[in-house]
Short mmCIF file of C-alpha atoms in Angstrom, two decimals:
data_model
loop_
_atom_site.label_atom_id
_atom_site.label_comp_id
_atom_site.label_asym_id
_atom_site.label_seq_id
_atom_site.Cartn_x
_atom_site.Cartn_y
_atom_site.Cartn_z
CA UNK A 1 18.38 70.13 271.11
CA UNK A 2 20.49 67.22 269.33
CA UNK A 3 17.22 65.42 269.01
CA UNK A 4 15.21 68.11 268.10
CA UNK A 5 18.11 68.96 265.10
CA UNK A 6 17.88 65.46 264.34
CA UNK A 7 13.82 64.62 263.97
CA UNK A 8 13.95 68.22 261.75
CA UNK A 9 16.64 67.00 259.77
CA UNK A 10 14.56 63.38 258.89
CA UNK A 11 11.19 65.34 258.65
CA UNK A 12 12.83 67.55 255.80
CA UNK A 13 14.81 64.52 254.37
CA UNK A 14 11.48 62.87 254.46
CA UNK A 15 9.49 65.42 252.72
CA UNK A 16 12.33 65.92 249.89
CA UNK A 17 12.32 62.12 249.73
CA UNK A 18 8.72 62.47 248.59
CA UNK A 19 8.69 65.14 246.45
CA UNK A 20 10.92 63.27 244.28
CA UNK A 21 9.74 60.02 244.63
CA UNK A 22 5.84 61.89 243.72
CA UNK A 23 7.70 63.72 240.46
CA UNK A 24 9.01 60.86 239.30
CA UNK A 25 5.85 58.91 239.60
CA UNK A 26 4.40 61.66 237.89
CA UNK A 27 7.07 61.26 234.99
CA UNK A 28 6.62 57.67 234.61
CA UNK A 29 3.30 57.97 233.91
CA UNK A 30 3.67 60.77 231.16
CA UNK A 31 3.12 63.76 233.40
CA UNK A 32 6.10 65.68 231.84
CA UNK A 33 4.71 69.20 233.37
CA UNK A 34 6.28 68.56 236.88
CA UNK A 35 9.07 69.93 238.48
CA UNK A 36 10.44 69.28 242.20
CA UNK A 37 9.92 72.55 243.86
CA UNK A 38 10.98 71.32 247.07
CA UNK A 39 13.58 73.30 249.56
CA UNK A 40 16.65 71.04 249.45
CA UNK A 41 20.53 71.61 249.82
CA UNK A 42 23.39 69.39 248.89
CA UNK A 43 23.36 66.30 247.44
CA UNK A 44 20.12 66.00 247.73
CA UNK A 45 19.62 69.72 245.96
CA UNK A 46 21.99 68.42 243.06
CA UNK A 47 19.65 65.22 242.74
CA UNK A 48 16.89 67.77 242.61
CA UNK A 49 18.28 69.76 239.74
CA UNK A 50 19.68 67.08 237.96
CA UNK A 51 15.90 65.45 237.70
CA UNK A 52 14.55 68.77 236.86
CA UNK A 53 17.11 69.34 234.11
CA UNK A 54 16.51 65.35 233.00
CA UNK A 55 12.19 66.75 232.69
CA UNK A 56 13.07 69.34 230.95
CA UNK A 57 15.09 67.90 228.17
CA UNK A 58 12.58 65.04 227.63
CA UNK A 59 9.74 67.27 227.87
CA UNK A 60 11.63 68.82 224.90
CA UNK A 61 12.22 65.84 223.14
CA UNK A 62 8.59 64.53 223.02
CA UNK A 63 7.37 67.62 221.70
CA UNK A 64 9.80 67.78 218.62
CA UNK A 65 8.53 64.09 218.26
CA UNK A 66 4.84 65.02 218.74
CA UNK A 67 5.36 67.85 216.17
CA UNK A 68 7.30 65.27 213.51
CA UNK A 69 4.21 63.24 213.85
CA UNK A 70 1.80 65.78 213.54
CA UNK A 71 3.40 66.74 210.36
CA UNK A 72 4.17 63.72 208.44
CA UNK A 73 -0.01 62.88 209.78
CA UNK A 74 -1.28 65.88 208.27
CA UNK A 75 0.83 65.99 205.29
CA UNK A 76 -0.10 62.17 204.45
CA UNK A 77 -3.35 63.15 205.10
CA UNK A 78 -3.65 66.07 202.18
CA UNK A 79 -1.23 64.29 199.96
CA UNK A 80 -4.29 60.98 199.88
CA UNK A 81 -7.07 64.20 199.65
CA UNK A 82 -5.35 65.77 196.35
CA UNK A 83 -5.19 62.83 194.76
CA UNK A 84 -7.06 62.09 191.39
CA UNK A 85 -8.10 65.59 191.22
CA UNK A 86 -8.92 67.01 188.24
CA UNK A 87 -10.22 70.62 188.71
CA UNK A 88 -8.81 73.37 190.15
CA UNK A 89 -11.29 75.18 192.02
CA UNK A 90 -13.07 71.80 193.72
CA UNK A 91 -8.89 71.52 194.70
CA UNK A 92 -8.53 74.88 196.03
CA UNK A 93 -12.14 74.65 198.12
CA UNK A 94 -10.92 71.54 199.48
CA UNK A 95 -7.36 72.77 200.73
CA UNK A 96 -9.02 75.67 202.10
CA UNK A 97 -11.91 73.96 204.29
CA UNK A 98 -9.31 71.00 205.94
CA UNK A 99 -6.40 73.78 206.09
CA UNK A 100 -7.76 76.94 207.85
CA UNK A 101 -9.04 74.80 210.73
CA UNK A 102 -5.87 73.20 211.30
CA UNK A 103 -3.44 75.80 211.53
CA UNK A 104 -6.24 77.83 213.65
CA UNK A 105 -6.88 80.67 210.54
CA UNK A 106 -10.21 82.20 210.52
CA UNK A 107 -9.68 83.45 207.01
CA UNK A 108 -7.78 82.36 203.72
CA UNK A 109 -7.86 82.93 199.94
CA UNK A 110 -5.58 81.24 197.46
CA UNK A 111 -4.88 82.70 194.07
CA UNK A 112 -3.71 80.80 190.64
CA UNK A 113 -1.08 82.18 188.42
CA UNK A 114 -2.54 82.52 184.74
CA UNK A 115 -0.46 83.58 181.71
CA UNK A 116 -2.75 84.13 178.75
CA UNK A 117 -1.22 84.08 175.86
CA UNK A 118 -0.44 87.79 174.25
CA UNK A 119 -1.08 89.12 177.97
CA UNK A 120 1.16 89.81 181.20
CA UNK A 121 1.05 86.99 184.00
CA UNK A 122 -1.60 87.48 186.50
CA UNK A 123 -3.54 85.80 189.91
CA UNK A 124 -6.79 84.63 189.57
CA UNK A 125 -8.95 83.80 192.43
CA UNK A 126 -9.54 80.12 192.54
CA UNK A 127 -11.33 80.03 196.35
CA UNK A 128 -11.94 81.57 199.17
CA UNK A 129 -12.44 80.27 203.13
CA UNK A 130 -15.04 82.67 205.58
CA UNK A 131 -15.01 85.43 202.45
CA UNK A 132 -16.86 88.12 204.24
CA UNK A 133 -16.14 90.78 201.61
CA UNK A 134 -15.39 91.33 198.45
CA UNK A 135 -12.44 90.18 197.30
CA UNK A 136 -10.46 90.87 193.70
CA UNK A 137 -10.73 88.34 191.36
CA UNK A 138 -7.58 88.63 189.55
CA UNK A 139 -4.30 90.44 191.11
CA UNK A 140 -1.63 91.85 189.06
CA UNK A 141 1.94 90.49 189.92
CA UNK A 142 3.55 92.86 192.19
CA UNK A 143 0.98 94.71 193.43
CA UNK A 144 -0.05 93.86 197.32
CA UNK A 145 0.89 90.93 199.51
CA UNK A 146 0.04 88.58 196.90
CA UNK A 147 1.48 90.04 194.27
CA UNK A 148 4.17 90.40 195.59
CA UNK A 149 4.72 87.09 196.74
CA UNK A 150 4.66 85.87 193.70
CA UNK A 151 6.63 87.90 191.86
CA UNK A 152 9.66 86.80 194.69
CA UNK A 153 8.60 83.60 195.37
CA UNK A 154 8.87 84.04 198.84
CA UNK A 155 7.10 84.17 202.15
CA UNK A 156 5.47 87.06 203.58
CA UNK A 157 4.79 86.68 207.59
CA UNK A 158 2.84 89.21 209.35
CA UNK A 159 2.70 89.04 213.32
CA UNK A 160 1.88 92.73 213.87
CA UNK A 161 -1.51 93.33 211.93
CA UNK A 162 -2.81 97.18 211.33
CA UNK A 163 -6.02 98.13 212.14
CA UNK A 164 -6.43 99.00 208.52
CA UNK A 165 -6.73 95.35 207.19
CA UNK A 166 -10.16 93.63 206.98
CA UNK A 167 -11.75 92.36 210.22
CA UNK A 168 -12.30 88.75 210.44
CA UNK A 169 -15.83 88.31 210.96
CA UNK A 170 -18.51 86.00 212.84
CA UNK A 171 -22.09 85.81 213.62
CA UNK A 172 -21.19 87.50 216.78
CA UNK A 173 -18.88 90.03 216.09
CA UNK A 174 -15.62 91.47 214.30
CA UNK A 175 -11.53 91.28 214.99
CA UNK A 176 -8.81 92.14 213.26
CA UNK A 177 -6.49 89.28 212.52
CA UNK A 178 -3.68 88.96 214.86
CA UNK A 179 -1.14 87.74 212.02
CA UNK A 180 -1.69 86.78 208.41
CA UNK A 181 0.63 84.43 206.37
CA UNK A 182 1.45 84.45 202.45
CA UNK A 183 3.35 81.63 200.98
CA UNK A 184 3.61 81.02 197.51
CA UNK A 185 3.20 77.40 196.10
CA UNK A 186 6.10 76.42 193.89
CA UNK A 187 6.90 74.30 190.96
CA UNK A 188 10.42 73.97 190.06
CA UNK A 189 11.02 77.46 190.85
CA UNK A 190 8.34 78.58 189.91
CA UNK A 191 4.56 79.91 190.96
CA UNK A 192 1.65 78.38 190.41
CA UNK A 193 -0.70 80.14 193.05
CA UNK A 194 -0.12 81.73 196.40
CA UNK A 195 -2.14 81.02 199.20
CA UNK A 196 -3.09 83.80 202.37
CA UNK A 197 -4.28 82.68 205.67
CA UNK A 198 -5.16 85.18 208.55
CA UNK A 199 -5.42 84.07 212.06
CA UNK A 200 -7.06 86.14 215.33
CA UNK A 201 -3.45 84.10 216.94
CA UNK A 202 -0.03 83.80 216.09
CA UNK A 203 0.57 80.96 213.65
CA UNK A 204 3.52 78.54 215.35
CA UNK A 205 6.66 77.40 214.81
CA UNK A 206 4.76 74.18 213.22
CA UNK A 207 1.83 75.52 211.29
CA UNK A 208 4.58 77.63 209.25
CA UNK A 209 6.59 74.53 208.62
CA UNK A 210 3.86 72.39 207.56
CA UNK A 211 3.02 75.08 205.42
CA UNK A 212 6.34 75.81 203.85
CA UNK A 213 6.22 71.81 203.27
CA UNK A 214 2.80 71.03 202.11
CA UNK A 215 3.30 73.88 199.15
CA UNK A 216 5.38 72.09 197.72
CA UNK A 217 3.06 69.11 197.59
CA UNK A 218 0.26 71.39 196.47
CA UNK A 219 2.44 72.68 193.23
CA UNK A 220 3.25 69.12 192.31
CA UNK A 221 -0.95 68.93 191.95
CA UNK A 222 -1.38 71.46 190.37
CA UNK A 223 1.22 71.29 188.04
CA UNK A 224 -0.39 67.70 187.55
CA UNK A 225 -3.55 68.85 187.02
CA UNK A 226 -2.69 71.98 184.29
CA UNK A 227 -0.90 69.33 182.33
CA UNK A 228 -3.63 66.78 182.11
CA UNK A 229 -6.07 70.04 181.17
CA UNK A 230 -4.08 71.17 178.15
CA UNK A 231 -3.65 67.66 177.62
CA UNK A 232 -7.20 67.08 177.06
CA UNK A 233 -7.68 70.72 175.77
CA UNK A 234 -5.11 69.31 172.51
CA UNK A 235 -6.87 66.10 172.54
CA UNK A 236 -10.55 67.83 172.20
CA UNK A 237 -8.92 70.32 169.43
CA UNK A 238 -7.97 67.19 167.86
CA UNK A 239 -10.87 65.31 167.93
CA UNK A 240 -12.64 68.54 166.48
CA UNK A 241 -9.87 68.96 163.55
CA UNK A 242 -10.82 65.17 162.95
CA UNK A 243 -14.25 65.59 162.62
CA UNK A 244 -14.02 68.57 160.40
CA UNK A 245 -11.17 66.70 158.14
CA UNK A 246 -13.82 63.55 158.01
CA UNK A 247 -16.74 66.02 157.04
CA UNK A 248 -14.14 67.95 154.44
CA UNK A 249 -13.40 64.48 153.10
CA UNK A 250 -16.92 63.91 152.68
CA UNK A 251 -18.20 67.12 150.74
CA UNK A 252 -14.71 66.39 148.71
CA UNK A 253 -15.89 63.08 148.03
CA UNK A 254 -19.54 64.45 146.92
CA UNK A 255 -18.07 66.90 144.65
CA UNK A 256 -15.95 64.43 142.74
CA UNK A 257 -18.86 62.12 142.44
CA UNK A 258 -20.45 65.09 141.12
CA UNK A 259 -17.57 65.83 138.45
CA UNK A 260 -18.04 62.28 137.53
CA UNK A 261 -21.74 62.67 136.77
#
């Protein structure tokens, strides 16, 4: 019996021996989605759970790091895409193509704020991504999602979706979006368009922070971009005023000649 207890007590020593010694291997070679499962009691059951808890933790730390990476990638990436543009709607096309894909959306719209002068502020559609029906093209501040992100200047998330809202729709069938996401992209406080995405999946923890950071990069282009258009809006009323002054000048110039005569 001693012998017996002893050859079952070095078989199970053995095994546990392995099990760690194969989780570990595992680990070293970037396997993080192991875990020793293996019966063990003692010592040997606090190594255990001490190498599980050590997985764990770095598991968790690679991901955040993966995620920071992912981030600061993508948000380079758009930054270098916006740059030296010049018109709105090729901007808003753009964002819409290379965003929807990468936060997994199947749908998205984005909407710039216009204040006329005389007239109440407004949204104006600038683009649309998979636009399968017809969509408003100007939106009153305050009235639906949209509006109504804009007039707070703050997110709207929606993980629950009605049946009511509009299907997203393929060449093989329909589905309603599982969540939808409105964020509004500011400029010193304040709006300059507001952007909806709606996704058959939840949107994560890091497609909503990317978002909420590269909004902010998208209202420094725009901004950008309505300042060099009234800039060269003045600078075309200018050269027009010149030209009439120079043709004024000239008929003045005629009729003194004529005076003279």
């Amino acid at each position: 019996d001693l012998t017996a207890n002893v050859n079952l007590l070095a078989a199970n020593l053995t095994t546990q021996v392995r099990a760690i010694a194969e989780v570990a291997t595992a680990v070293t070679k970037g396997d993080l989605t192991r875990s020793i499962q293996v019966e063990a009691c003692g010592e040997v059951a606090e190594l255990k759970d001490n190498i599980n808890t050590m997985i764990g933790n770095l598991r968790v730390t690679t991901e955040r790091k993966e995620e920071q990476d992912w981030l600061k990638t993508n948000l380079a990436k758009f930054t270098r895409m916006l740059q030296g543009q010049r018109d709105l709607v090729t901007v808003g096309e753009m964002l819409l193509s290379e965003l929807a894909p990468l936060v997994n959306a199947e749908r998205g719209t984005i909407y710039q704020m216009i204040s006329p002068e005389g007239e109440r502020p407004s949204l104006r559609r600038l683009a649309s991504y998979a636009d399968s029906f017809e969509l408003p093209d100007s939106i009153a501040l305050g009235k639906g999602l949209v509006g109504q992100c804009a007039k707070e200047n703050q997110r709207i998330l929606l993980s629950d979706v009605p049946s009511g809202y509009m299907p997203i729709h393929s060449s093989l069938g329909a589905s309603n979006p599982a969540a939808i996401v409105v964020l509004p992209v500011l400029f010193e406080g304040q709006t300059k368009a507001v952007i909806e995405l709606a996704s058959l999946h939840k949107f994560t923890e890091a497609h909503l922070s990317f978002l909420e950071q590269l909004t902010q990069s998208i209202g420094v282009v725009l901004n950008t971009i309505e300042a060099t258009m009234r800039t060269e809006g003045l600078l075309q009323q200018s050269q027009q005023l010149t030209v009439e002054l120079r043709a004024g000048q000239k008929e003045l110039q005629q009729t003194n000649e004529e005076l003279e005569q």
